[in-house]
Structure formats: C-alpha cells, structure tokens
Coordinates of C-alpha atoms and ligand atoms in Angstrom, one line a residue:
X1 CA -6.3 30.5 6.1
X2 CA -7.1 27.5 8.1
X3 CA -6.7 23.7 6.8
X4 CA -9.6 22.9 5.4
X5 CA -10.6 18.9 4.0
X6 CA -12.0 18.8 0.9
X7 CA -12.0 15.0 0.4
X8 CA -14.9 12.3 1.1
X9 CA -12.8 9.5 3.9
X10 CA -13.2 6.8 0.8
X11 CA -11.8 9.3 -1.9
X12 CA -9.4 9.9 0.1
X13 CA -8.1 6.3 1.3
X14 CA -8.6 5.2 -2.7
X15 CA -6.4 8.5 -3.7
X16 CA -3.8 7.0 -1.0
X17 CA -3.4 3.9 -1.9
X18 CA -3.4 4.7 -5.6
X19 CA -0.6 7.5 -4.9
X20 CA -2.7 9.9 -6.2
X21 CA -2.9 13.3 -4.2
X22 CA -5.3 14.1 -1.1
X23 CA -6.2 17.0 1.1
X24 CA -4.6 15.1 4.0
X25 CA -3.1 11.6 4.4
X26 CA -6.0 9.3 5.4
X27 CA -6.2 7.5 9.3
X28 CA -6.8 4.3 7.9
X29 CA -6.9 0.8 10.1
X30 CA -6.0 -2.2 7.7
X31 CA -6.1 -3.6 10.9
X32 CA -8.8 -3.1 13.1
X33 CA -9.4 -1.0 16.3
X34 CA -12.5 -2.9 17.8
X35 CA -11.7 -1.6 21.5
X36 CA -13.8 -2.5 24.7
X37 CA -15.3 0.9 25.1
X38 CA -16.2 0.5 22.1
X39 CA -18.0 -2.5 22.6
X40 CA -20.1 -1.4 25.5
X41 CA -21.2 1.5 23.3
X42 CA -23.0 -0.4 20.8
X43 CA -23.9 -3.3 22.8
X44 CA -21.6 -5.8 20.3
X45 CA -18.9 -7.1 22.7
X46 CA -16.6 -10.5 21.3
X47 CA -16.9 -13.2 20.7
X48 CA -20.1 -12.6 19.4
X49 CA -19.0 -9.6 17.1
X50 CA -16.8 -11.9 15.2
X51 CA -19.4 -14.2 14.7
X52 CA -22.8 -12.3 13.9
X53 CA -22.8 -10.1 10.9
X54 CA -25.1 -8.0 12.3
X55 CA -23.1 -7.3 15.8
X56 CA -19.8 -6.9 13.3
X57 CA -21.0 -4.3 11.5
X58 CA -22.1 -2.1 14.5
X59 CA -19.1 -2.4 16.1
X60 CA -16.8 -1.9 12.5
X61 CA -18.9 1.0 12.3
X62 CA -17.8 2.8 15.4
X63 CA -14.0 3.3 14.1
X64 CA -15.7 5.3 11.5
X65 CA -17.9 7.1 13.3
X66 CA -16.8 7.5 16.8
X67 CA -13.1 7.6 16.1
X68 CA -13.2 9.6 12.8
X69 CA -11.0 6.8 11.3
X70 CA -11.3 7.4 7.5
X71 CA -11.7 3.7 6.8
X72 CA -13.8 0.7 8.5
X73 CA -12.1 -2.4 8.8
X74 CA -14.9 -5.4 9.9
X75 CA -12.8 -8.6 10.3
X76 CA -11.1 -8.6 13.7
X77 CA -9.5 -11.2 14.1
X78 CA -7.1 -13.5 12.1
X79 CA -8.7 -16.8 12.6
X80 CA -12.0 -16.5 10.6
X81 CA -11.1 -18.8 7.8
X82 CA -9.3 -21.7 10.0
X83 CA -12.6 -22.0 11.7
X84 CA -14.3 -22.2 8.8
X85 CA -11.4 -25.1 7.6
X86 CA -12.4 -27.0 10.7
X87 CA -9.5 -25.8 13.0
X88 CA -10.6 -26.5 16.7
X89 CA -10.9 -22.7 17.7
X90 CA -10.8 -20.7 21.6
X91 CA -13.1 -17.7 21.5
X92 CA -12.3 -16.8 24.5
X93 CA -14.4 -13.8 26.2
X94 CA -15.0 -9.9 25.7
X95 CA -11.5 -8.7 26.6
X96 CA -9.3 -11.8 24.8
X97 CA -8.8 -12.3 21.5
X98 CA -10.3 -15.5 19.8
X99 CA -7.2 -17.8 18.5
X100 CA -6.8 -21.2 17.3
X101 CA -5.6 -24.0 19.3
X102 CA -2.3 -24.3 17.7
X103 CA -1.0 -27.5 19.4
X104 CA -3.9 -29.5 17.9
X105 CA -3.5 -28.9 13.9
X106 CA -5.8 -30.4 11.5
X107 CA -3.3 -31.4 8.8
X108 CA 0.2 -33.4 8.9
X109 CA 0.9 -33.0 5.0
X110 CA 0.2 -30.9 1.5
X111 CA -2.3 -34.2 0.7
X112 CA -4.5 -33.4 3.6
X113 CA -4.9 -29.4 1.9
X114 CA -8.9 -29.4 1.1
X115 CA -11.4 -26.4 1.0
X116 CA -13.8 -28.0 2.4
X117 CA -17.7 -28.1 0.5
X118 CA -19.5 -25.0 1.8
X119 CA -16.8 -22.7 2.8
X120 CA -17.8 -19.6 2.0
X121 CA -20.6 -20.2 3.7
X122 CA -19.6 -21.3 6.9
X123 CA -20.9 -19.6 9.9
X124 CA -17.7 -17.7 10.6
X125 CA -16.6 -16.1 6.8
X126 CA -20.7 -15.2 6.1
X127 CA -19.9 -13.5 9.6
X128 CA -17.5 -11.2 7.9
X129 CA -18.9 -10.8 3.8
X130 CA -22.3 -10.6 5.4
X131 CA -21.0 -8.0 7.2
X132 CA -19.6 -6.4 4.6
X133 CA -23.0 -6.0 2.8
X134 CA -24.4 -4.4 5.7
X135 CA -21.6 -1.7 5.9
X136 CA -21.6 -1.3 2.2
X137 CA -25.3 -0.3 2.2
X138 CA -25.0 1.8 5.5
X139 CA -21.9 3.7 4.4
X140 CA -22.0 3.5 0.5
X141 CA -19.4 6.3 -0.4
X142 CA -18.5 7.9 2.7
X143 CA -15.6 5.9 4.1
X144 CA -13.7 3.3 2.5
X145 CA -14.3 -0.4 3.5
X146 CA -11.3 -2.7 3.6
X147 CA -11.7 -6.4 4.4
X148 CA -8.8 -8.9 4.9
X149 CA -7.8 -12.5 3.2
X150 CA -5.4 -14.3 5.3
X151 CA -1.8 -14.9 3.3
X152 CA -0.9 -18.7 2.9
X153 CA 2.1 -18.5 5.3
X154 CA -0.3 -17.4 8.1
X155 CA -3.1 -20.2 7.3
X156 CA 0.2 -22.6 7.5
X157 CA 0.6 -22.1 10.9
X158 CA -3.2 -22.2 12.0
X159 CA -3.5 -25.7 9.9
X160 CA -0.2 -27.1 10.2
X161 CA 1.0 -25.4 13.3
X162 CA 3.6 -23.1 13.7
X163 CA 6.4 -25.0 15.0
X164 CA 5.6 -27.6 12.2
X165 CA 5.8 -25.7 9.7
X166 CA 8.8 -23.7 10.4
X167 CA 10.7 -27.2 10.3
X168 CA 9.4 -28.4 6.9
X169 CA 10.8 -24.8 5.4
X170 CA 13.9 -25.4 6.4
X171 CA 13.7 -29.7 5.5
X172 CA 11.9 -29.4 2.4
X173 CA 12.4 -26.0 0.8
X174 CA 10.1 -27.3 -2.6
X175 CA 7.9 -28.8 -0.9
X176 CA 6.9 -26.1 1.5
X177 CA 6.5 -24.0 -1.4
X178 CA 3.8 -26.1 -3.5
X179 CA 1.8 -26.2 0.6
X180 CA 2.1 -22.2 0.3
X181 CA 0.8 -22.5 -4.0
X182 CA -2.4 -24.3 -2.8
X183 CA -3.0 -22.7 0.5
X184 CA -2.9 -19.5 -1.4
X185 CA -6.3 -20.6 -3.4
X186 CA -7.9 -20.1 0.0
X187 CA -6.4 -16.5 0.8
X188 CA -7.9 -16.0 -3.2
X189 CA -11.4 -17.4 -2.9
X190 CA -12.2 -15.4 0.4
X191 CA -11.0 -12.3 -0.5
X192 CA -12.9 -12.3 -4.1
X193 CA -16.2 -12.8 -1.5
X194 CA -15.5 -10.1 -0.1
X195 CA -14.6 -8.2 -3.3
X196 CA -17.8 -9.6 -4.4
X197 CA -19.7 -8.2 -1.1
X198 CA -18.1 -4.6 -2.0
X199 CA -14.9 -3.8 -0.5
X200 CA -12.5 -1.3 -1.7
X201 CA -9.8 -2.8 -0.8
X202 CA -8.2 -6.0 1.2
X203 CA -5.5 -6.1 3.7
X204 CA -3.4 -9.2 3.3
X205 CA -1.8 -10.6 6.3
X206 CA 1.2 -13.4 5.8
X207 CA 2.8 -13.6 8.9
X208 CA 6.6 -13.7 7.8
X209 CA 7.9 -11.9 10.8
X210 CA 11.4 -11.1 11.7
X211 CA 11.0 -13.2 14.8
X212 CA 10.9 -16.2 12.9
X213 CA 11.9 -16.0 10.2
X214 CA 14.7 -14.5 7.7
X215 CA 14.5 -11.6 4.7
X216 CA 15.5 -14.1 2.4
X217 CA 12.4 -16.1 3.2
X218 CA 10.4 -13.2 2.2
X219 CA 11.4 -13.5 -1.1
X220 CA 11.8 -17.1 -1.3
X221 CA 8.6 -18.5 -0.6
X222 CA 6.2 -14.9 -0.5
X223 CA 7.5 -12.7 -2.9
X224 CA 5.7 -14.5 -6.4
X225 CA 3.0 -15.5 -4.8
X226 CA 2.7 -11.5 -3.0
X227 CA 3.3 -10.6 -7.3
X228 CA 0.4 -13.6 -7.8
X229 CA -2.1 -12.4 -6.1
X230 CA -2.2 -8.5 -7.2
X231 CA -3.4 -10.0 -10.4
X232 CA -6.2 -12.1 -9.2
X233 CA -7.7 -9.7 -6.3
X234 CA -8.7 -6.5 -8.3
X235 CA -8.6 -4.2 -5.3
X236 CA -5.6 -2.2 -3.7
X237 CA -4.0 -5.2 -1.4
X238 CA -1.8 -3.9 1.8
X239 CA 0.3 -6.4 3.1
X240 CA 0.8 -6.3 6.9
X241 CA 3.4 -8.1 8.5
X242 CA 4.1 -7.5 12.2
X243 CA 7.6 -7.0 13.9
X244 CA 11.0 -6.1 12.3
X245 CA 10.5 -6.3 8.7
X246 CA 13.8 -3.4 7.4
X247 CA 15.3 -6.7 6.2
X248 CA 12.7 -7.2 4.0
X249 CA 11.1 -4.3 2.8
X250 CA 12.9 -4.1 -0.2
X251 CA 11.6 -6.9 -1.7
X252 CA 8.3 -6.1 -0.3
X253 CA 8.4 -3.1 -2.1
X254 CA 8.4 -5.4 -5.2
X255 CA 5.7 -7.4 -4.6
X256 CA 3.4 -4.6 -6.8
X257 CA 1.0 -4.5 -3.8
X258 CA -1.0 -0.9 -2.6
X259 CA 0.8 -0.5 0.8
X260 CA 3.0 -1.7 3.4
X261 CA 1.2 -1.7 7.1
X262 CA 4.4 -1.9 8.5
X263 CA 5.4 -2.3 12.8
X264 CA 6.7 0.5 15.1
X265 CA 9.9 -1.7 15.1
X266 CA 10.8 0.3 11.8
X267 CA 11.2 3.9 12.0
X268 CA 9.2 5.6 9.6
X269 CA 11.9 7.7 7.9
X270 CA 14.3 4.6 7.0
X271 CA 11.1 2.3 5.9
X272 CA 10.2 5.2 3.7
X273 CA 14.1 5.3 2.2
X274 CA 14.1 1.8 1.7
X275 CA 10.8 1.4 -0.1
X276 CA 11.6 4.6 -2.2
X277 CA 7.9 5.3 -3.5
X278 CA 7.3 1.7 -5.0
X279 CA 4.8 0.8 -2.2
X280 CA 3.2 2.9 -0.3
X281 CA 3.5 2.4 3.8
X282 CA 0.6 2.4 6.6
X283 CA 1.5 2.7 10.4
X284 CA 3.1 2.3 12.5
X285 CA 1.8 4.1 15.6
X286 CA 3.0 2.3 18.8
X287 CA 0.3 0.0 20.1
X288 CA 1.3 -2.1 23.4
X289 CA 3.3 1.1 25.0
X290 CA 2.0 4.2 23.4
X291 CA -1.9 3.8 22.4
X292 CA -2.2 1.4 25.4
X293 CA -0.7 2.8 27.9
X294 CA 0.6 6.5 27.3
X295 CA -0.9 9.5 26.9
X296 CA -2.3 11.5 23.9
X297 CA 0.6 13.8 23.7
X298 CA 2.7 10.6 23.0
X299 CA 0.3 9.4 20.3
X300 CA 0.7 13.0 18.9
X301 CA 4.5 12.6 19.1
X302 CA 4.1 9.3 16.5
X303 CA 1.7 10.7 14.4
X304 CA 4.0 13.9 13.7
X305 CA 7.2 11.6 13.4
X306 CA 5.3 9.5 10.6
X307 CA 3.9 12.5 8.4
X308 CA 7.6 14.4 9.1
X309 CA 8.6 11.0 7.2
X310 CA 5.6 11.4 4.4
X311 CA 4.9 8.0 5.6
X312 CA 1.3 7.7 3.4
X313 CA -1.9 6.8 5.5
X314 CA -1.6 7.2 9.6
X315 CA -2.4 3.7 11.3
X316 CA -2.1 2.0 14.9
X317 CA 0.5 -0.4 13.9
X318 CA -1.7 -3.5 14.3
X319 CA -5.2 -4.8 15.6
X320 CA -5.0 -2.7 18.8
X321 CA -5.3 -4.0 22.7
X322 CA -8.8 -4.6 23.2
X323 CA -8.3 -2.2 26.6
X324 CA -7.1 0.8 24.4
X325 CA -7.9 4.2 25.8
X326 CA -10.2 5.8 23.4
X327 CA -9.3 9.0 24.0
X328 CA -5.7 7.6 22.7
X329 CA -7.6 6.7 19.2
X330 CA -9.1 10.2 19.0
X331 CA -6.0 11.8 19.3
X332 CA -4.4 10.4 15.6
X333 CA -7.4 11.8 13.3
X334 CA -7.0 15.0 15.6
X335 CA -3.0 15.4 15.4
X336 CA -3.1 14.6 11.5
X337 CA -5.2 17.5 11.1
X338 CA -3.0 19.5 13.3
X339 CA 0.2 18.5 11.3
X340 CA -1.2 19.2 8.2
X341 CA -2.5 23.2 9.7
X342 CA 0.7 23.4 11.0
X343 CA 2.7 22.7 7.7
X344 CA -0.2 24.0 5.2
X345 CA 2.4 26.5 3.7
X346 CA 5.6 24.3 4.0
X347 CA 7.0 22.3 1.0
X348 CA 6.5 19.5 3.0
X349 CA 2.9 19.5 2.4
X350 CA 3.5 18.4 -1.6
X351 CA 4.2 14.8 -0.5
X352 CA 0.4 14.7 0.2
X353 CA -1.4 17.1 -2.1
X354 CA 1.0 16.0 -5.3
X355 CA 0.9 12.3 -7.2
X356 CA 3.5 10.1 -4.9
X357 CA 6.9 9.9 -6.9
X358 CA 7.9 7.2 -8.7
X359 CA 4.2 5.8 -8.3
X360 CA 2.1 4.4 -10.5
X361 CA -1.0 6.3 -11.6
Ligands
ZN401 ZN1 0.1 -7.6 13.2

C-alpha cells in the first residue's frame, strides 16, 4: 500500500492547527514564500505586488499552486500597516524587500499613538484584504488562506524606532506597557479586516527576538496581551518570532495561541519537549543557508528532522530570500510525502493521523 492523501490542503491546515488528526502534516507558509522566479512567472514582481491587490493575489497564488504549499499566505512584507500609519516607507525594487525608514520615526511618545481616519482603507492594507477577497473567491475551499496582523512590539519599532524603544522598556517598564495596550488596537482592527475578507487563520508577528531582547520580556510585556488577543481574533493565530526563542517558549506555549512558527535556531525535538503539546509548532526549515543556498537533499534532511520530531505543519522558517531556488521549495511538499510513505506503518505515524496530546479539541 502506497501513502495516499485523503485531505483537502484547507482541511488539512484547519485539522493542524486545531490538533485534530490529518492524513499528513500540512506545508504551510505563515510566512510567505513570494520568490523571484516566482515573480517572473506571473508577471507580478515587488514593489508592486505589495501594493496592487490584484498583482498580490497572483503571486500568493503561486505558493499554492506551483509549490504545492497547502496554504497561501498574501501579505509579504511586514510593513503594510506603518505605511498606512504614515511611516516614511523604502520600497525598494524586485529583488529587496520594502522596509521602513527606521531612523525617521513618526512618534516620540504614547500621546502621539493615533489610527489615523481611513485606515483600513489606505492604499497599502486594501492592498492586502482586497487581496484576500480575490483569493477567497478563486480558491474557496481548496487551500487554507492565512493573513497576518502585525503584534504591538513590532509596530513599536516601525513607529517609535527600534533603538528608542528598546530604551523606554528598560526606563519605564509601565509605561511601555500601556504604548504596547494601545498599539495592540491596531494589530486587532487589521486583522478582524481580514477576518472579515475571509481568512482562516492570522499569523501574528511581534518581534520579541532573542537578539534583543530577554525570555522574561516575553512574558512581561507579550504574554497577556498574546492571551488578549486569542479572544478578540476568532481565527487560529500563529505567533512567529524569528531567532532564538528556547528561552521563551514556555511561556509562549501559554499564550493559548494555534501554533508556534518558530526559527531554525531551535532544534525541533527540544522546541517540541519544551512546548509539550500546549501549542502547536510551524518550521523551521533553514532559510539563509539551506533553502538559499543548498541543495534539495539538504532541504530533505530538515524536513525529515522536523516530522522525526512530530513538529506539526512543515514551514521555511521565515519569509524566504527573494533569490530562493524553486526547486529548493518543491522539494518540502515532495519529502513530507516521502516521510510519511516511508513511516506509513510505523507508530510514529499516530502523532499525525491521531488528535495531538494534551490539545484542545
Ligand atoms: Zn521572521
């Protein structure tokens, strides 16, 4: 007997991240794989894709249907909203990644905080829930659609800047914390447009790294508001925080959320001890050495050291290098499958096609 799939690509992401059973684990990108090949293909190259919904949703479309990702992931970048506050933005060219000029921020203080009239509707967010209304209708219940709301630690650097920032944490503990309480009514009021335009579920980036800052920060200043926001955006949230995050994952396994999209900087066997079943965890293939630059028997190599960990939907660890070899990308959907015929009479295979322990159905 072969391995055979006998899931739709949304069932199966909505089973994931609910911890209920699947044929295989899903290749899902909370992050998103818009690559330059990729571009060329559908004639929907950056800046532009970030900008025009129509252009956004050809080029979301491709991880679905050229990479055989099981999920489509339209919002690119992480800078969609700061335009939209009025941050002065760089949008660079085709093979750069848009960013916001971080030694110009717009506010000094929590009094300057305003969402300013017409939000939702600037040029840049309708870029990405207009998109989403276009996939929506296009796709409707083949693969799963997953937008993104930026976390109010990562809109703190793009308003405040980052240096800034980091010093009020550590000079006014309180007061950084009421900034992050009405910053977080932004990260709330995009992401329920895009509930609202049909997304099953919303990664939720909040740049806490290990680089710059502490575990203990995690749960000082992120950890309620994490708890905060599963109640207000009905959807499974991911949380995705880049770099070394061991220190933390045990309190990010309390923050209630779907999943963890978790770095390469964590092996996937002691992330998956340390959350013990109370989140689930995304990743963490390699992206600047392995997808970038090594070979698909290397990608293979990740793929079967996550899934060996039961480490719950298969990922690039992070919006991938725009240069990524696509022949790199095909390999994960390819090597899952493998895996999965490989182990189809194992034990092993029950951490897929049984309800996650300890998870909440
Ligand atoms: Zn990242």
């Amino acid at each position: 007997m072969v391995f055979t799939e006998t899931m739709t690509s949304k069932e199966r992401v909505l089973n994931a991240l609910a911890g209920k059973p699947v044929d295989r684990p899903p290749v899902s990108n909370p992050t998103n794989v818009a690559a330059l090949d990729l571009m060329d293909f559908v004639d929907a190259p950056f800046p532009e894709a970030n900008r025009d919904p129509e252009l956004n949703a050809r080029l979301a479309a491709t991880g679905f249907t050229e990479l055989g990702f099981d999920s489509i992931a339209p919002y690119f970048t992480i800078i969609q909203e700061s335009s939209a506050l009025g941050c002065e933005m760089q949008w660079e060219q085709k093979d750069n990644w848009p960013t916001v000029r971080m030694y110009r921020p717009i506010w000094k203080g929590i009094d300057d905080i305003k969402i300013p009239p017409g939000f939702l509707n600037h040029k840049d967010n309708r870029a990405i829930t207009d998109s989403i209304r276009i996939l929506k209708q296009e796709f409707k219940n083949e693969a799963a659609i997953i937008g993104k709301t930026m976390g109010p630690w990562t809109l703190a650097y793009h308003v405040f800047g980052v240096e800034q920032f980091l010093l009020m944490s550590i000079d006014d503990p309180n007061l950084t914390i009421r900034c992050l309480h009405e910053l977080k009514e932004i990260s709330v009021l995009f992401g329920q447009a895009q509930i609202d335009a049909g997304v099953d579920a919303l990664t939720f980036p909040d740049h806490a790294t290990g680089d710059l800052v502490s575990g203990a920060y995690y749960e000082k200043f992120l950890l309620e508001i994490h708890q905060e926001m599963v109640e207000r955006l009905k959807v499974p949230l991911i949380l995705h925080i880049c770099g070394n995050t061991l220190d933390r994952m045990d309190y990010i396994a309390q923050n209630n959320m779907a999943m963890f999209h978790f770095d390469s900087r964590n092996d996937p066997q002691k992330s998956m001890d340390v959350v013990d079943g109370r989140i689930g965890l995304v990743g963490n293939i390699n992206n600047p050495v392995t997808l970038y630059s090594k070979e698909p028997e290397d990608v293979r190599a990740e793929v079967y050291r996550c899934m060996d960990a039961g480490v719950n939907m298969i990922a690039p660890e992070c919006a991938i290098p725009l240069a990524t070899k696509i022949e790199n990308l095909l390999e994960i959907p390819k090597s899952v499958r493998d895996w999965m015929e490989e182990h189809k009479d194992d034990e092993i295979v029950k951490r897929y096609t049984e309800p996650r322990p300890f998870a909440s159905l």
